[in-house]
């Protein structure tokens, strides 16, 4: 915006700093903390909802356990290897849901006009959207998932080398980043179809359900789609194959698993571009 | 009676407005159905029969469940009663010369009818196209399925009505909704068919009303003898029993709630 008044007053630059709230990360933390404090006003409710969220995650992993108990080995993977895959998937999607899950309310913000209010504030709209109604109860999902992952890492008989320890960290960050990017790209669909919130659930919650199991369970087409179209396989399947040191039973090259961090970077770039494109072409709902 | 029909018709028309939402939901339910079905097929490839269920039974139940998701609104309740209690708008509802329970039931049945035709049946058709499903050929079985789905809708409505009615005592029902939205689908047999659960857990979940929402309709559809009492008729009787009990409780709780309600501003 041109500071007309400033130039009238003698040309002194009185424009505010471009981002008075600080870097996006700091703004994010500050806004998220605000919501945490708001939620903490109802401590009983927060505790109960966190417990319920944990129970939901435990039940999902319990279902995986039930399947392996009946099957013994599922598509060549035993229960510990299976829990590792499920744990990595639930942890990554759990973290992404907490960090970016709120963006899926985009359609509602467009409908009610609150997106317009976000656009006039000097803070990135994506940060505002992601921290809107930030839900600390979602930690209740991450903790059991992380616990199961830790157990499976210990029990799956992994040959630990310094390289694998480093790789695990890289995989956890990449998996979360990929899941966050999928959430953002899925939400951008609502720039075009504000009612289609549920469609993105097929790749977010559906994506998690898909990669909770070894991909060799699915048909060839599904595996190819989950690797090259929506790169869900890099959230849990490819990392697990690397950690377990197993060849890819679906016939894809083994080197693919090394591309995990690259996929995460590319997908985040794509998500940023999609978000910008959507925002540029957004025209308010009118009066 | 005419007013309830009118309310039901408005409920139906209201949901028919959001076509993109219908298409999105249909797509998502189908994707979930395909994922669940493929996992269960891999499981049954390792073990052909588990507690009376085989691969075809399990995959059929997956698509019956995905077809019912929208009809019984198990993932979350679209009733607005709780929010209206919180804001006080429920005072307007109470001024109307119709029963609160009947009004919201009519509204929800209109919605359920719309979702059955435009989400339930298409999702099941997608499943039947992609997988080998067990589809009943006996017309009496189809009649039983229709009754069972209607009873599942009534049981699910009564439960969701009670969650929202809790707002008269709790003010904010989001906690109740979150818990119910997470645990309801598991207890109903949506996450996994109940016969696959560990023996004790499965038996207990079968005794709860949530089993009447997905598990029993799926077993009626399949004509399984795992139904309570072993026959389709006894299965329907259990569903009807839950519907009656929950409605009686809902009616009693409504009278208790409205007797003590104080709306802000007088």
Tab-separated table of C-alpha atoms in Angstrom, chain A residues 45 48-49 52-53 55-56 59-60 62-63 66-71 73-75 133 137 141 193 195-202 205-207 209-210 213 217-219 222, chain B residues 17-21 24-29 31-32 34-36 38-40 42-43 46-47 50-51 69 119 172 174-176 178-179 182-183 186 191-192 195-198:
chain	number	residue	atom	x	y	z
A	45	UNK	CA	-12.796	-30.601	28.956
A	48	UNK	CA	-11.197	-35.541	28.617
A	49	UNK	CA	-10.869	-34.608	24.948
A	52	UNK	CA	-10.626	-39.487	23.951
A	53	UNK	CA	-8.211	-38.544	21.170
A	55	UNK	CA	-8.239	-43.681	22.814
A	56	UNK	CA	-9.071	-43.093	19.157
A	59	UNK	CA	-8.044	-48.103	18.833
A	60	UNK	CA	-6.671	-47.482	15.333
A	62	UNK	CA	-5.284	-51.786	18.065
A	63	UNK	CA	-7.088	-52.576	14.821
A	66	UNK	CA	-5.873	-57.346	15.587
A	67	UNK	CA	-5.221	-57.810	11.869
A	68	UNK	CA	-1.664	-59.077	12.504
A	69	UNK	CA	-2.817	-61.314	15.364
A	70	UNK	CA	-5.231	-63.054	13.009
A	71	UNK	CA	-2.946	-63.109	9.989
A	73	UNK	CA	2.297	-62.335	8.744
A	74	UNK	CA	0.558	-59.832	6.501
A	75	UNK	CA	2.001	-59.677	2.982
A	133	UNK	CA	-8.570	-23.243	16.877
A	137	UNK	CA	-5.710	-32.254	22.509
A	141	UNK	CA	-2.897	-38.717	19.255
A	193	UNK	CA	-15.294	-25.871	-4.182
A	195	UNK	CA	-18.259	-27.350	0.218
A	196	UNK	CA	-15.851	-30.098	-0.771
A	197	UNK	CA	-14.088	-30.298	2.587
A	198	UNK	CA	-14.628	-34.031	2.805
A	199	UNK	CA	-12.866	-34.755	-0.507
A	200	UNK	CA	-9.478	-33.935	1.034
A	201	UNK	CA	-10.155	-36.487	3.782
A	202	UNK	CA	-9.549	-39.196	1.175
A	205	UNK	CA	-7.262	-39.430	6.929
A	206	UNK	CA	-7.560	-41.868	4.031
A	207	UNK	CA	-3.865	-41.463	3.301
A	209	UNK	CA	-5.297	-45.410	6.732
A	210	UNK	CA	-3.588	-46.448	3.491
A	213	UNK	CA	-0.269	-51.204	6.332
A	217	UNK	CA	-1.087	-55.436	0.587
A	218	UNK	CA	-2.571	-53.287	-2.165
A	219	UNK	CA	-2.831	-53.733	-5.892
A	222	UNK	CA	-2.674	-48.284	-5.780
B	17	UNK	CA	-28.387	-28.086	-2.010
B	18	UNK	CA	-24.758	-28.943	-1.307
B	19	UNK	CA	-23.945	-31.081	-4.330
B	20	UNK	CA	-20.174	-30.645	-4.145
B	21	UNK	CA	-20.313	-31.894	-0.549
B	24	UNK	CA	-16.817	-35.161	-2.052
B	25	UNK	CA	-18.316	-37.437	0.599
B	26	UNK	CA	-19.099	-40.125	-1.940
B	27	UNK	CA	-15.539	-40.065	-3.228
B	28	UNK	CA	-14.010	-40.183	0.249
B	29	UNK	CA	-16.268	-43.010	1.478
B	31	UNK	CA	-11.651	-44.483	-1.132
B	32	UNK	CA	-11.910	-45.597	2.505
B	34	UNK	CA	-11.339	-49.648	-1.115
B	35	UNK	CA	-8.490	-49.281	1.422
B	36	UNK	CA	-10.327	-51.244	4.142
B	38	UNK	CA	-7.883	-54.460	0.339
B	39	UNK	CA	-6.434	-54.754	3.852
B	40	UNK	CA	-9.125	-57.273	4.839
B	42	UNK	CA	-4.872	-59.523	2.510
B	43	UNK	CA	-5.839	-60.628	6.015
B	46	UNK	CA	-3.519	-65.392	5.240
B	47	UNK	CA	-6.463	-66.909	7.163
B	50	UNK	CA	-12.214	-65.880	11.264
B	51	UNK	CA	-15.095	-66.367	13.746
B	69	UNK	CA	-21.700	-43.591	7.272
B	119	UNK	CA	-24.507	-41.361	-0.788
B	172	UNK	CA	-21.079	-27.149	25.827
B	174	UNK	CA	-18.297	-30.488	22.107
B	175	UNK	CA	-16.557	-32.824	24.561
B	176	UNK	CA	-19.412	-35.323	24.360
B	178	UNK	CA	-15.701	-35.573	20.279
B	179	UNK	CA	-15.786	-38.664	22.482
B	182	UNK	CA	-14.221	-41.166	18.063
B	183	UNK	CA	-15.579	-44.143	19.968
B	186	UNK	CA	-15.292	-48.348	16.709
B	191	UNK	CA	-13.289	-49.653	11.997
B	192	UNK	CA	-13.234	-53.455	11.859
B	195	UNK	CA	-16.349	-60.623	14.865
B	196	UNK	CA	-12.665	-59.808	14.220
B	197	UNK	CA	-12.205	-58.188	17.639
B	198	UNK	CA	-10.619	-60.215	20.456
